[in-house]
Each structure stands twice: as structure tokens, then as C-alpha cells.
XYZ file of C-alpha atoms in Angstrom:
727
model
C -72.807 35.953 -56.897
C -69.198 36.874 -56.129
C -68.319 36.536 -52.457
C -65.535 38.937 -51.329
C -62.762 36.946 -49.817
C -60.444 39.787 -48.937
C -62.278 42.711 -47.387
C -61.140 45.373 -44.986
C -62.565 43.404 -42.046
C -62.047 39.774 -42.924
C -58.232 39.685 -42.858
C -55.709 37.646 -40.939
C -54.908 38.422 -37.319
C -52.429 41.155 -38.261
C -55.050 42.902 -40.389
C -57.605 42.590 -37.586
C -55.216 44.294 -35.191
C -54.810 47.115 -37.666
C -58.580 47.538 -37.725
C -58.591 47.631 -33.937
C -55.984 50.388 -33.881
C -57.051 52.443 -36.911
C -60.780 51.885 -36.849
C -63.296 49.801 -38.749
C -64.334 50.732 -42.268
C -67.650 52.075 -40.991
C -66.243 55.580 -41.612
C -67.530 55.303 -45.187
C -71.125 55.594 -46.277
C -72.477 52.123 -47.276
C -74.707 53.787 -49.900
C -71.699 55.313 -51.612
C -71.790 54.732 -55.393
C -69.000 56.923 -56.777
C -67.618 60.482 -56.691
C -69.971 62.959 -55.071
C -71.283 65.519 -57.569
C -73.480 67.559 -55.242
C -70.709 69.139 -53.202
C -70.239 72.129 -50.968
C -67.268 74.469 -50.716
C -64.624 73.186 -48.293
C -62.180 75.150 -46.110
C -63.754 78.478 -47.084
C -61.601 80.451 -44.637
C -58.432 79.116 -46.254
C -59.847 80.014 -49.658
C -60.496 83.605 -48.547
C -56.995 83.880 -47.069
C -55.505 82.414 -50.249
C -57.301 84.958 -52.441
C -56.218 87.825 -50.161
C -52.605 86.610 -50.287
C -52.710 86.471 -54.096
C -54.062 90.035 -54.213
C -51.325 91.067 -51.785
C -48.757 89.295 -53.957
C -49.954 91.300 -56.955
C -49.721 94.479 -54.868
C -46.187 93.535 -53.797
C -45.211 93.061 -57.434
C -46.682 96.474 -58.286
C -44.811 98.224 -55.460
C -41.570 96.447 -56.355
C -42.023 97.450 -59.996
C -42.563 101.099 -59.008
C -39.509 101.286 -56.732
C -37.225 98.856 -58.545
C -34.983 99.493 -61.498
C -33.573 96.511 -63.385
C -30.812 98.703 -64.801
C -29.164 98.492 -61.388
C -28.817 94.752 -61.915
C -28.011 94.728 -65.637
C -25.456 97.546 -65.710
C -22.402 98.084 -63.477
C -22.291 101.409 -61.654
C -19.368 103.822 -61.340
C -18.298 105.806 -58.266
C -20.914 108.478 -59.012
C -23.826 106.035 -59.276
C -24.034 106.266 -63.076
C -24.786 103.170 -65.154
C -22.156 101.864 -67.549
C -23.421 101.093 -71.036
C -26.937 102.509 -70.597
C -28.325 103.947 -73.810
C -29.223 107.631 -73.822
C -26.531 108.578 -71.292
C -22.924 109.811 -71.644
C -21.857 106.247 -70.758
C -23.798 104.640 -73.608
C -20.588 103.507 -75.325
C -18.782 102.797 -72.062
C -20.113 99.450 -70.883
C -17.123 98.291 -68.795
C -16.156 99.335 -65.267
C -12.503 100.258 -64.682
C -10.761 100.416 -61.273
C -8.162 103.137 -60.769
C -6.030 101.050 -58.420
C -7.012 97.408 -58.342
C -4.252 96.728 -55.794
C -6.477 98.300 -53.157
C -9.190 95.714 -53.756
C -9.107 92.841 -51.317
C -10.866 90.054 -53.261
C -13.266 89.386 -56.152
C -16.329 89.565 -53.911
C -15.423 93.169 -53.066
C -14.974 93.951 -56.749
C -18.262 92.441 -57.823
C -20.134 94.209 -55.002
C -18.632 97.533 -56.123
C -17.166 98.295 -52.698
C -13.488 98.534 -53.580
C -11.885 101.614 -51.976
C -10.727 103.136 -55.254
C -12.281 105.297 -57.949
C -14.431 103.363 -60.431
C -14.924 104.682 -63.942
C -16.931 103.581 -66.994
C -14.733 102.952 -70.044
C -15.277 101.630 -73.560
C -12.436 99.110 -73.385
C -9.930 97.754 -70.896
C -6.207 98.692 -70.977
C -4.058 96.453 -73.176
C -0.604 97.524 -71.927
C 1.408 98.458 -68.831
C 1.784 102.217 -68.302
C 2.131 104.736 -65.487
C 1.166 108.359 -65.281
C 4.847 109.295 -64.876
C 5.812 107.393 -68.037
C 2.972 109.071 -69.903
C 4.126 112.525 -68.827
C 7.683 111.767 -69.957
C 6.673 110.388 -73.369
C 4.014 113.057 -73.904
C 6.778 115.580 -74.549
C 7.710 113.705 -77.725
C 4.498 112.025 -78.782
C 0.952 113.209 -78.017
C -0.510 109.712 -78.672
C 0.628 108.533 -75.226
C -1.698 111.020 -73.575
C -4.548 110.311 -75.994
C -4.455 106.654 -74.997
C -4.015 107.267 -71.240
C -6.720 109.932 -70.960
C -9.506 107.456 -71.778
C -8.910 105.986 -68.314
C -9.057 109.383 -66.604
C -12.108 111.256 -65.404
C -14.194 112.797 -68.203
C -13.210 116.407 -68.819
C -9.681 116.143 -67.418
C -7.240 117.466 -70.035
C -4.088 118.539 -68.233
C -1.323 115.957 -68.783
C 1.240 118.310 -67.217
C -0.467 118.340 -63.834
C 1.815 116.875 -61.162
C 1.373 113.278 -60.101
C 0.752 114.247 -56.477
C -2.096 116.581 -57.403
C -3.557 114.119 -59.925
C -3.702 111.357 -57.323
C -5.029 113.736 -54.678
C -7.863 114.886 -56.930
C -8.366 111.381 -58.328
C -8.131 112.622 -61.894
C -6.241 109.661 -63.354
C -4.942 106.290 -62.189
C -1.294 106.078 -61.184
C -0.928 103.018 -63.424
C -2.797 100.805 -65.848
C -2.267 97.091 -66.416
C -3.295 94.832 -69.328
C -6.823 93.677 -68.528
C -9.770 91.956 -70.083
C -13.478 92.381 -69.301
C -15.139 89.880 -66.995
C -18.639 90.451 -65.612
C -18.396 93.848 -67.380
C -15.399 94.800 -65.245
C -11.709 95.122 -66.091
C -9.573 92.460 -64.406
C -5.852 91.780 -64.953
C -5.201 89.457 -67.893
C -3.510 86.628 -66.012
C -1.729 83.970 -68.082
C 0.252 81.050 -66.670
C 3.337 80.207 -68.723
C 5.464 77.217 -67.755
C 3.981 77.327 -64.275
C 4.718 81.060 -63.808
C 1.938 83.611 -63.437
C 2.348 86.511 -65.867
C 0.484 89.522 -67.174
C 1.423 90.434 -70.765
C 4.490 88.142 -70.433
C 5.754 90.135 -67.452
C 6.181 89.024 -63.856
C 6.607 92.513 -62.362
C 5.500 96.066 -63.137
C 5.735 99.658 -61.919
C 2.931 100.933 -59.699
C 3.390 104.582 -60.678
C 4.469 105.503 -57.144
C 8.121 104.671 -57.546
C 7.850 100.988 -56.622
C 8.235 97.804 -58.628
C 5.490 95.338 -57.816
C 5.124 91.652 -58.564
C 2.302 90.181 -60.583
C 1.626 88.113 -57.453
C 0.328 91.315 -55.854
C -2.249 91.611 -58.611
C -3.202 88.008 -58.111
C -3.644 88.560 -54.371
C -5.747 91.645 -55.039
C -7.927 89.664 -57.450
C -7.795 86.351 -55.639
C -9.820 83.701 -57.413
C -10.225 85.618 -60.666
C -8.078 83.076 -62.553
C -10.459 80.239 -61.734
C -13.432 82.440 -62.576
C -11.922 83.252 -65.958
C -11.355 79.536 -66.575
C -14.974 78.942 -65.672
C -16.005 81.648 -68.133
C -13.951 79.993 -70.858
C -15.606 76.648 -70.155
C -18.987 78.394 -70.155
C -18.304 79.927 -73.566
C -17.395 76.522 -74.974
C -20.572 75.017 -73.511
C -22.584 77.835 -75.092
C -20.944 77.124 -78.453
C -21.839 73.439 -78.107
C -25.473 74.311 -77.428
C -25.538 76.704 -80.387
C -24.285 74.008 -82.780
C -26.302 71.069 -81.436
C -29.605 72.511 -80.216
C -31.661 71.053 -83.059
C -30.252 67.566 -82.425
C -31.055 67.979 -78.717
C -34.599 69.007 -79.643
C -34.903 65.966 -81.909
C -33.828 63.696 -79.044
C -36.476 65.198 -76.749
C -39.170 64.782 -79.403
C -38.159 61.126 -79.766
C -38.547 60.783 -75.990
C -42.081 62.227 -76.106
C -43.092 59.835 -78.877
C -41.532 56.834 -77.118
C -43.156 57.748 -73.761
C -46.589 58.139 -75.341
C -46.221 54.883 -77.287
C -45.012 53.134 -74.147
C -48.106 54.102 -72.156
C -50.464 53.184 -74.989
C -48.762 49.812 -75.452
C -48.983 49.236 -71.710
C -52.751 49.056 -72.103
C -52.453 45.887 -74.165
C -49.159 44.297 -73.141
C -48.471 45.514 -69.623
C -47.052 42.223 -68.403
C -44.740 41.655 -71.357
C -43.535 45.259 -71.465
C -42.895 45.441 -67.742
C -40.846 42.252 -67.731
C -39.003 43.584 -70.795
C -38.326 46.794 -68.817
C -36.950 44.808 -65.908
C -34.696 42.623 -68.016
C -33.877 45.563 -70.278
C -32.604 47.644 -67.375
C -30.673 44.650 -66.051
C -29.158 44.128 -69.522
C -28.267 47.818 -69.959
C -26.611 47.995 -66.535
C -24.874 44.665 -67.263
C -23.526 46.032 -70.531
C -22.290 49.069 -68.635
C -20.483 46.810 -66.167
C -18.878 44.830 -69.025
C -17.862 48.002 -70.883
C -16.330 49.514 -67.724
C -14.441 46.258 -67.080
C -13.195 46.176 -70.674
C -11.962 49.797 -70.489
C -10.402 49.122 -67.080
C -8.538 45.996 -68.239
C -7.432 47.695 -71.478
C -5.925 50.656 -69.636
C -4.305 48.348 -67.087
C -2.739 46.249 -69.851
C -1.242 49.127 -71.799
C 2.478 49.774 -71.130
C 3.389 53.330 -70.128
C -0.271 54.205 -69.791
C -2.079 56.304 -67.186
C -3.492 53.180 -65.572
C -1.666 53.745 -62.288
C -2.526 57.448 -62.116
C -5.389 58.260 -59.728
C -8.014 60.978 -59.930
C -6.497 62.768 -56.946
C -3.148 62.911 -58.758
C -4.472 65.015 -61.640
C -6.980 67.063 -59.605
C -9.801 68.993 -61.253
C -9.652 69.242 -65.051
C -12.014 71.209 -67.286
C -11.547 68.628 -70.034
C -13.446 65.634 -68.632
C -12.012 63.363 -71.318
C -8.838 63.267 -69.233
C -10.638 61.213 -66.588
C -11.659 58.637 -69.196
C -7.969 57.833 -69.669
C -7.684 56.690 -66.043
C -8.351 53.098 -65.043
C -9.561 54.272 -61.631
C -12.471 56.121 -63.271
C -13.706 52.956 -64.978
C -13.180 50.952 -61.772
C -15.388 53.360 -59.808
C -18.064 53.258 -62.512
C -17.908 49.451 -62.641
C -18.338 49.118 -58.864
C -21.229 51.614 -58.824
C -23.068 49.834 -61.641
C -22.465 46.462 -59.972
C -24.070 47.702 -56.752
C -27.066 49.039 -58.706
C -27.397 45.728 -60.560
C -27.292 43.737 -57.313
C -29.933 45.939 -55.651
C -32.322 45.574 -58.610
C -31.929 41.778 -58.709
C -32.434 41.380 -54.937
C -35.587 43.533 -55.001
C -37.026 41.492 -57.858
C -36.256 38.164 -56.141
C -38.078 39.076 -52.933
C -41.022 40.894 -54.573
C -41.583 38.719 -57.646
C -45.071 37.647 -56.526
C -46.201 41.179 -55.818
C -44.930 42.297 -59.228
C -47.706 40.289 -60.881
C -50.331 42.065 -58.786
C -48.791 45.408 -59.659
C -49.018 44.474 -63.338
C -52.790 44.116 -62.959
C -53.002 47.635 -61.500
C -50.851 48.966 -64.344
C -53.091 47.311 -66.930
C -56.127 48.899 -65.308
C -54.349 52.242 -65.226
C -53.399 51.961 -68.877
C -57.002 51.132 -69.733
C -58.197 54.194 -67.786
C -55.759 56.489 -69.596
C -56.848 54.939 -72.888
C -60.415 56.086 -72.174
C -59.312 59.513 -70.865
C -56.431 60.419 -73.224
C -56.648 64.128 -72.356
C -55.026 63.403 -68.983
C -51.675 62.769 -70.711
C -51.549 66.403 -71.790
C -52.603 67.941 -68.467
C -48.931 68.229 -67.327
C -48.590 70.940 -70.001
C -51.073 73.068 -68.034
C -49.148 72.390 -64.832
C -45.888 73.306 -66.565
C -47.322 76.610 -67.857
C -48.685 77.545 -64.424
C -45.369 76.662 -62.763
C -43.471 78.705 -65.369
C -45.711 81.712 -64.618
C -45.100 81.316 -60.862
C -41.336 81.028 -61.300
C -41.167 83.983 -63.696
C -43.280 86.204 -61.424
C -41.213 85.275 -58.375
C -37.934 85.969 -60.216
C -39.160 89.343 -61.525
C -40.303 90.457 -58.061
C -37.007 89.284 -56.528
C -35.027 91.321 -59.074
C -37.141 94.450 -58.647
C -36.961 94.196 -54.847
C -33.179 93.774 -55.036
C -32.907 96.843 -57.270
C -35.176 99.065 -55.172
C -33.868 102.269 -53.653
C -31.553 105.154 -54.432
C -27.791 105.182 -54.698
C -26.104 104.997 -51.292
C -22.530 106.270 -50.934
C -20.156 105.192 -48.191
C -16.690 106.150 -47.029
C -14.176 103.604 -48.318
C -10.792 103.708 -46.627
C -7.601 101.733 -47.120
C -6.925 102.075 -43.391
C -8.386 99.427 -41.096
C -8.893 101.778 -38.139
C -10.553 104.687 -39.945
C -13.354 106.010 -37.732
C -15.408 107.101 -40.765
C -15.183 103.786 -42.651
C -18.506 102.475 -44.017
C -20.384 105.620 -42.971
C -22.753 107.168 -45.505
C -21.521 110.275 -47.283
C -22.452 112.823 -49.945
C -20.056 112.736 -52.922
C -20.715 116.395 -53.758
C -19.884 117.586 -50.227
C -17.197 115.008 -49.441
C -14.272 117.215 -50.473
C -15.366 119.856 -47.962
C -15.245 117.484 -44.993
C -12.247 116.520 -42.852
C -12.573 112.798 -43.627
C -9.631 112.796 -46.034
C -7.489 114.536 -43.409
C -8.344 112.052 -40.648
C -8.206 109.047 -43.008
C -5.850 109.800 -45.912
C -6.818 108.055 -49.117
C -10.484 107.752 -48.153
C -13.127 108.143 -50.855
C -16.861 108.636 -51.017
C -17.786 105.717 -53.260
C -21.058 104.278 -54.452
C -21.849 101.198 -52.323
C -25.339 99.869 -53.093
C -28.959 100.823 -53.654
C -31.140 101.374 -50.636
C -32.988 103.985 -48.635
C -34.247 105.050 -45.242
C -37.992 104.628 -45.801
C -40.112 101.940 -44.156
C -40.280 100.093 -47.482
C -36.495 99.948 -47.798
C -36.056 98.780 -44.203
C -38.317 95.772 -44.836
C -37.009 94.702 -48.259
C -35.446 91.574 -46.754
C -38.739 90.666 -45.084
C -40.526 91.243 -48.386
C -38.055 88.921 -50.109
C -38.892 86.214 -47.564
C -42.608 86.803 -48.128
C -41.999 86.591 -51.864
C -40.292 83.223 -51.402
C -43.005 81.856 -49.095
C -45.865 82.846 -51.407
C -43.911 81.419 -54.339
C -43.607 78.057 -52.593
C -47.301 78.203 -51.698
C -48.342 78.862 -55.306
C -46.045 76.154 -56.676
C -47.436 73.574 -54.251
C -50.989 74.728 -54.975
C -50.415 74.271 -58.719
C -49.137 70.729 -58.159
C -52.017 69.985 -55.760
C -54.557 71.250 -58.294
C -53.099 68.895 -60.902
C -53.188 65.939 -58.528
C -56.785 66.569 -57.469
C -57.882 67.093 -61.077
C -56.302 63.859 -62.303
C -57.603 61.942 -59.275
C -61.150 63.117 -59.949
C -60.945 62.094 -63.608
C -59.595 58.615 -62.860
C -62.037 58.138 -59.969
C -64.843 58.821 -62.441
C -63.507 55.960 -64.519
C -63.241 53.527 -61.609
C -66.730 54.217 -60.228
C -68.380 53.663 -63.611
C -70.134 50.312 -63.242
C -70.221 49.714 -66.990
C -67.018 50.849 -68.664
C -66.841 52.870 -70.823
C -70.608 53.483 -71.123
C -71.000 54.987 -67.644
C -67.871 57.177 -67.786
C -69.093 60.811 -67.742
C -68.302 63.037 -70.689
C -65.271 65.336 -70.350
C -64.183 63.825 -67.016
C -60.944 65.829 -66.882
C -62.665 69.198 -67.385
C -65.418 68.264 -64.928
C -62.846 67.251 -62.320
C -60.868 70.468 -62.855
C -64.043 72.535 -62.454
C -64.998 70.718 -59.229
C -61.503 71.183 -57.792
C -61.424 74.922 -58.516
C -65.051 75.611 -57.566
C -65.335 73.592 -54.369
C -61.858 72.724 -53.114
C -59.610 75.751 -53.693
C -59.495 76.355 -49.938
C -58.620 72.739 -49.150
C -55.882 72.645 -51.807
C -54.513 75.935 -50.479
C -54.552 74.567 -46.914
C -52.524 71.463 -47.797
C -50.153 73.508 -49.965
C -49.545 76.046 -47.197
C -48.521 73.328 -44.724
C -46.016 71.972 -47.221
C -44.770 75.486 -48.066
C -43.992 76.217 -44.399
C -41.972 73.002 -44.108
C -40.052 73.786 -47.311
C -39.415 77.339 -46.106
C -37.984 76.018 -42.867
C -35.759 73.627 -44.829
C -34.421 76.543 -46.873
C -33.592 78.418 -43.655
C -31.793 75.328 -42.341
C -29.785 75.064 -45.563
C -28.809 78.725 -45.194
C -27.736 78.218 -41.579
C -25.803 75.087 -42.542
C -23.986 77.058 -45.237
C -23.092 79.775 -42.733
C -21.877 77.263 -40.126
C -19.626 75.296 -42.486
C -16.587 77.230 -41.369
C -17.572 77.244 -37.706
C -15.876 75.081 -35.088
C -19.040 74.477 -33.070
C -19.541 70.761 -33.700
C -22.753 70.596 -31.663
C -24.416 73.347 -33.702
C -23.505 71.629 -36.976
C -24.740 68.293 -35.624
C -28.036 69.865 -34.532
C -28.517 71.501 -37.941
C -27.782 68.176 -39.655
C -30.358 66.361 -37.505
C -32.973 69.051 -38.151
C -32.326 68.866 -41.891
C -32.827 65.115 -41.840
C -36.033 65.361 -39.778
C -37.582 68.038 -41.942
C -36.623 66.156 -45.111
C -38.567 63.165 -43.800
C -41.439 65.419 -42.702
C -41.653 67.042 -46.136
C -41.832 63.699 -47.933
C -44.428 62.379 -45.475
C -46.592 65.479 -45.968
C -46.286 65.127 -49.744
C -47.425 61.499 -49.492
C -50.356 62.338 -47.221
C -51.398 65.366 -49.291
C -51.421 63.274 -52.452
C -53.764 60.682 -50.903
C -55.870 63.367 -49.214
C -56.480 65.005 -52.604
C -57.585 61.636 -53.999
C -60.099 61.191 -51.159
C -61.193 64.802 -51.643
C -61.798 64.154 -55.349
C -63.950 61.121 -54.450
C -65.924 62.312 -51.416
C -65.689 66.117 -51.694
C -64.804 66.585 -48.009
C -62.457 69.104 -46.373
C -58.693 68.694 -46.331
C -58.393 67.543 -42.721
C -61.253 65.049 -43.055
C -59.870 63.720 -46.341
C -56.373 63.412 -44.890
C -57.710 61.577 -41.840
C -59.805 59.176 -43.934
C -56.892 58.536 -46.307
C -54.494 57.922 -43.430
C -56.742 55.399 -41.647
C -57.648 53.710 -44.925
C -53.989 53.264 -45.771
C -53.119 52.084 -42.286
C -55.889 49.468 -42.373
C -54.279 48.187 -45.582
C -50.672 48.938 -44.734
C -49.327 45.704 -46.251
C -50.905 46.408 -49.617
C -49.742 50.026 -49.497
C -46.170 49.122 -48.584
C -45.841 46.469 -51.291
C -48.223 47.078 -54.188
C -47.943 50.866 -54.289
C -44.170 50.940 -53.968
C -43.639 48.071 -56.414
C -45.718 50.022 -58.924
C -43.637 53.140 -58.318
C -40.478 51.085 -58.749
C -41.653 49.640 -62.068
C -42.615 53.080 -63.339
C -39.202 54.359 -62.291
C -37.591 51.554 -64.281
C -39.643 52.687 -67.278
C -38.298 56.218 -66.932
C -34.743 54.923 -66.647
C -35.140 52.663 -69.683
C -36.580 55.423 -71.880
C -34.084 58.106 -70.831
C -31.241 55.575 -70.866
C -32.098 54.285 -74.339
C -32.323 57.797 -75.753
C -29.084 58.628 -73.895
C -27.257 55.642 -75.416
C -28.491 56.649 -78.870
C -27.320 60.230 -78.247
C -23.942 58.945 -76.998
C -23.302 56.940 -80.168
C -24.452 59.895 -82.271
C -22.422 62.679 -80.657
C -19.285 60.480 -80.433
C -19.571 59.721 -84.190
C -20.005 55.993 -83.685
C -22.926 55.689 -86.136
C -21.221 55.429 -89.555
C -24.318 56.307 -91.583
C -24.686 59.831 -90.139
C -21.127 60.671 -89.086
C -21.042 63.689 -91.390
C -24.127 65.185 -89.781
C -22.620 65.308 -86.287
C -21.668 68.896 -85.326
C -18.155 69.711 -84.131
C -18.244 69.959 -80.333
C -15.860 71.056 -77.572
C -17.499 68.741 -75.028
C -19.745 65.990 -76.383
C -21.114 65.413 -72.872
C -22.887 68.813 -72.931
C -25.638 67.847 -75.418
C -25.501 64.251 -74.167
C -26.326 65.163 -70.546
C -28.927 67.647 -71.755
C -30.677 64.958 -73.779
C -30.538 62.454 -70.900
C -31.795 64.945 -68.297
C -34.472 66.352 -70.605
C -35.583 62.848 -71.589
C -35.948 61.874 -67.956
C -38.030 64.995 -67.215
C -40.334 64.331 -70.191
C -40.731 60.669 -69.271
C -41.320 61.761 -65.655
C -44.143 64.060 -66.787
C -45.922 61.282 -68.697
C -45.365 58.670 -66.003
C -46.484 61.085 -63.284
C -49.940 61.022 -64.820
C -49.755 57.263 -64.934
C -48.587 57.020 -61.300
C -51.451 59.289 -60.220
C -53.832 57.030 -62.094
C -52.545 53.896 -60.361
C -52.610 55.559 -56.929
C -56.176 56.738 -57.486
C -57.340 53.321 -58.682
C -55.592 51.731 -55.714
C -57.418 53.907 -53.159
C -60.693 53.438 -55.026
C -60.027 49.705 -54.931
C -59.587 49.812 -51.140
C -62.744 51.907 -50.685
C -64.617 49.537 -52.994
C -63.631 46.587 -50.797
C -64.819 48.317 -47.649
C -68.170 49.701 -48.805
C -69.310 46.942 -51.190
C -69.753 43.201 -50.828
C -70.262 41.983 -54.396
C -74.016 41.504 -54.054
C -76.579 42.724 -56.554
C -77.461 45.590 -54.194
C -73.846 46.552 -53.538
C -71.750 45.311 -56.479
C -68.026 45.744 -56.801
C -66.818 48.411 -59.219
C -63.390 46.872 -59.738
C -62.481 45.177 -63.006
C -62.786 41.447 -63.527
C -58.998 41.129 -63.509
C -58.707 42.639 -60.039
C -61.600 40.488 -58.850
C -59.879 37.426 -60.260
C -56.581 38.214 -58.515
C -58.398 38.930 -55.264
C -60.354 35.701 -55.459
C -57.260 33.643 -56.402
C -55.183 35.035 -53.542
C -58.048 34.445 -51.138
C -58.586 30.877 -52.234
C -54.894 30.252 -51.700
C -55.130 31.740 -48.205
C -58.132 29.572 -47.407
C -56.206 26.480 -48.473
C -53.306 27.509 -46.306
C -55.635 27.925 -43.316
C -57.019 24.446 -43.867
């Protein structure tokens, strides 16, 4: 008969003190023989509230769909609240918004929000030349084409080119000038071009404003401050889009390779866990070491070249859209070399101090691989989680858009004068000409501002957006919790089978999913709601931190920073406790609070094992993710940089090779993370079952251990060693 040498009670003095503080293992039923099948519904009140909230969420989506109009988001709107480019309207072929006098616009944010104090008109194309209304009138006498071109930027129906400039500007019939522009965000912005360090528009540095003054292009730049950088960003975005269009199938192939490698890795881990894990460790060390050598070689090469950019620093050249420029700097390779050296040193130090515990973690990984081998369906459960998360995200985004586009067109008085008493007041565009606003504030206009209303629904749109966000976080956390509880139940069924695989129940994954939904929806909703509130508070703190960035109140910024740190720690602690509570729930079928309490005290009574074995396992799994994504990334790097001679001709022509490269690396890591998440859940579940097994069983014929022979062997060997040490 096997005598347990390392139980929850018979530990060294430190372990005994932990039992004194966190209780003896008598919390568990000695007659326990595996996951409870005859369960009762837990946290029913939370389940009822959760169902009511979901029904309310559906109602909110219905109301938002009734009041919202996505056209208000898709199409720009002119001064009369009409959509530009909408089919079936007079503006169907006029998809671009044109500003009569862009000089009156303060900045791009004002332009994009459609609150520039000038007439806004839908046009089919932007102006491609400088012209003024006065010049048009003069040339119209000799050539009618001048008017035909200029009139497309005037109000529809206006056909009187001989009307005086003063009356035209008073009635806002036509702009006083037009400047060469190009569409950006479906709006006409000046076509800025920098030539030899000088800002120009159509090769000109000044222009006539149509009011008898000559203005500098700098005035246009000030009126559209920041547009140049936005246009550069658009150009980079177009190039990135082209790269995706020409390399998407190669990216897809790289992700498929990652899926195959991840699946093969987990299956191989069942048979050769020890060898593979040590190969992972030395493989990561070798890959990082190669990176250090390559960075050193590039650094020394650039330093040794005469008249090279070796002495130029990153701060000297500033931000560049072509990232290949940075690869020509020795400082870039020096920074990369130092970073990789630090990573290499950290990995080696961790392995030196935890080398003994690594062997114990290998035994858990072997057991986990064996469990997944018997329950292969668990590897594909993340697909269900992904689909549910995609539905939650899509529903949240749709509701957010419809809420943002709810309401009717609201018009406000826009004035160029800072002290206008009517500024920002609502107005009626049809009755505006009959008021005295233009007399009190010359140049004022009744311009479309935004969509809104005066009803109770419109007053609480912001509150509804917050509710939308909170319920979204709740549903996302519930989906993740459901996956964790389902996987934990399936793997617990494996552990508590005395004869494996004969005693493993049929369809353990489906049975566990059914138990979780039928009995523990309320408990999963309860744990998810707690986490959702913490995440919501973190989002509010991030918003406040963003608003206080420009503030000079150091204490307020310090307080926000401390709160962000505290709630980050709280969120991760709650995630850890929820994960273990769901495992205990899957085993015992108790409520969330009871499961969380039992899990907490169980972990605290075995805090040394938890701190070492669990985290070493997580670290090894993380190394596996890095090795898989890194190997696929290295292969993608050699492919997209045409360094594989056999298939050089197949490589597409790219603007930035790092676009598909980073996509492959990031996507590979996410895929590997999905597979290894199942594996990590398996190891965590087996670990908690192992601890429960030690506390409720003694290895006798009446109460046998359910752990594998390997775990029993390691436990016995470690105990014998401890006994020798005590002697």
C-alpha cells in the first residue's frame, strides 16, 4: 500500500503554519470520489439578473436601431443636414464635402466634426486650381467655361455670374475663392506639398483670397493644422493596404503552418514532454543568442564603414515613415542588442534557480498532454469561444454606432467673432435669415452641428453608451468564464477516473458544457460581473488620465497613476481567483463565493507549490508560444526579404516587408496562445485536482489516490529525500 508522504497536513513547519492560518483540509468531504453529477443550480438570483440584463440589452439594441441611422456616420453632411454621396438623393454623385472658406476653420478637429463657421456644400470633386469669384467674373466676359467650372462649387440653382461679389458673399451663393484640394475623409483639404523645405499649394506660396488681399499658404496650413501629417498617414495606410492585398495568401499560409505546428507540438508533448521542453528552453536561448550576434554584427559593420550613418542617432532623424531608415543606424542595432541581452540573462537566471522545479512541471505537462490526448475535442473549443466573442464585439459595435447616430439634425449659430452672444445657440436654417443674428454678429451662419434631440432618450444617450460598454464587458468575461469552467469540468473528469481511460465518461466536454450552462450560469455571471466592474473602472481611469495629461496638477496625476496601478493588480488577482473558482465549481458544483473561498484556502495551504510549479508551467508554455511564433516569424522574415533563393520569384513586391511579417508573427502568437490556453487550463485543473486528491485521500484501498503513477513517484521521491534530510 502506498503511504502518502506529502499531504496537506504532514508538511514542514512552514506548511503547518499555513494550515493554522488558512484552515485544515477538513473543508472537503472525505467521501469525495470525483466531480459531482447530481448538482443544484447555484447563484440563482445572479442568473435571473443576468437573463434580465440580456433581454434589456436586446431591447437597447432594438431602440438604438429604430432611432439610429448609420448614414450619419458613413456620409458627411452639408450645412443643410443633407448626406453627401447617398444614393437616391440629389447628392448621389456628390460624395465630397467642400468648405466655402476654409480659412475660417480653426483646426482639423473642427473640420471633421462639421462645426466650421462657413458654408459646407456637397460636390463631386475638389477644386484643382486657384481662382476667385472676381477673376471668374472678369474672365466670364470672354469665356463661359470659367463660370461653368466655378459654378459647381456654388449653391445648387444659383446661375447669376454677374451678381456682385458683396451680394454673393452676403447670400452665401458662392465661395470668394477656391484652392487646389484633394479629398481626405471625404472632405476637400488644401493639397499641401513641401518642395525644398517650402510649403506650397500647386507650386505657389501665396494666393488671392477673393477679398482684395494676398494670403500666404501658411494661412491655409494654420487653418488646417495637422492635415499634412494626416495626409502622410493616409499615404502610409494606402501602402499598407496594398501590401496586404498582394501578400494576404502568404500571410494565411503562415497562420495555417502555425496551427499545424501548434497542434503537432501538443500531441508530441504527450510522448516527449521532457525532451521537447528542454529543446524549447535551449531553442529560445539559441534564437535570442543568434539575435544578439546578428545585432552585434550589424552594429560593428555600420561602425566600421567610412562615411556611414553609424554616428547618426535616432533623435537626429526623427520619425520616418520608411522604417528601413532606422536599420541603417548603428544605434538601432545597439538598442536591440542590449534588449535581447537582458532577455537572455533573465531567462538563464530563472532556469538556474528553478531547474529542480522544472522537472516537476514536466510531469504535470506530460499528464496534461495525456489528458488532451484522450479528450481531443478540447483543442477546438477555443473556436466556440472565438465565435461568441466575435458576436459580442459585433453587437456592441453596432449598438455603439446606432446610438451615436441617433437623433435629428441640430443646427447651431457659428460665428467668426469670439464674443458673439448667439454663438453655439440652436437655430432654424429656414428662419435664420429673418432674425437679427447676422446684424448683431456679422458673418454668422446657421450651420448643421450634430445629430441629437430633446427627448428623454436623447438626453441619456451617453448613459446608454456606458451601459452598452458595461454589458459588453460582462458578456465578454462571461464567455471566457464559460470556456474555463467547461474545460475544467472535462479535464477534472479525466483526473477523477480511477482507471484511465476506461472510467473517463463519454463526451466529457459536452457534458461539462451542459453542466456549466444548466447549473452554474448564475455563478459564472457573478464572477464575470465583478471583473467587468473593475475593468469599467480602469477604463474610466484611463479616460481621466488622458484628460489630465495637459494639466499642471501633479497630485491629481499622481493619484490617477496610483489608482491605475492598484486596479491593474486587482484585475489580475480577480482573474486568477475566478479561474481557480471555476475549476472548484466544475469539481464540486458549489456557488461562486464558496468555490472561490475553497480555492483560495486550498491554494494558500499549498502556496509554495502554487508559486513555483504553476508559474514554472506557465513560463514553459510561454516559451513554447515564443518559439512557435518566433520560428514562423523567422521563416516569414527570410521569405518576405527574398533570402530564400528557391522561391525568390514567388515573393510579392511590397512597400513595407514588415507589414506582412508583423501580421504573421502577431497572428501566429494568437493562434499558439489559443492552443496553449487549453493546455494551461488543463494543467491548472490537474494541479488543483492533485491538491484536492492529497487532502481527501490517503492511498489506502478504501481511499485510493487518483493521481498518475508518475506524480505518485515524484511525490514519493521528494518525500523520501525530505525524510533523509530530517534524519
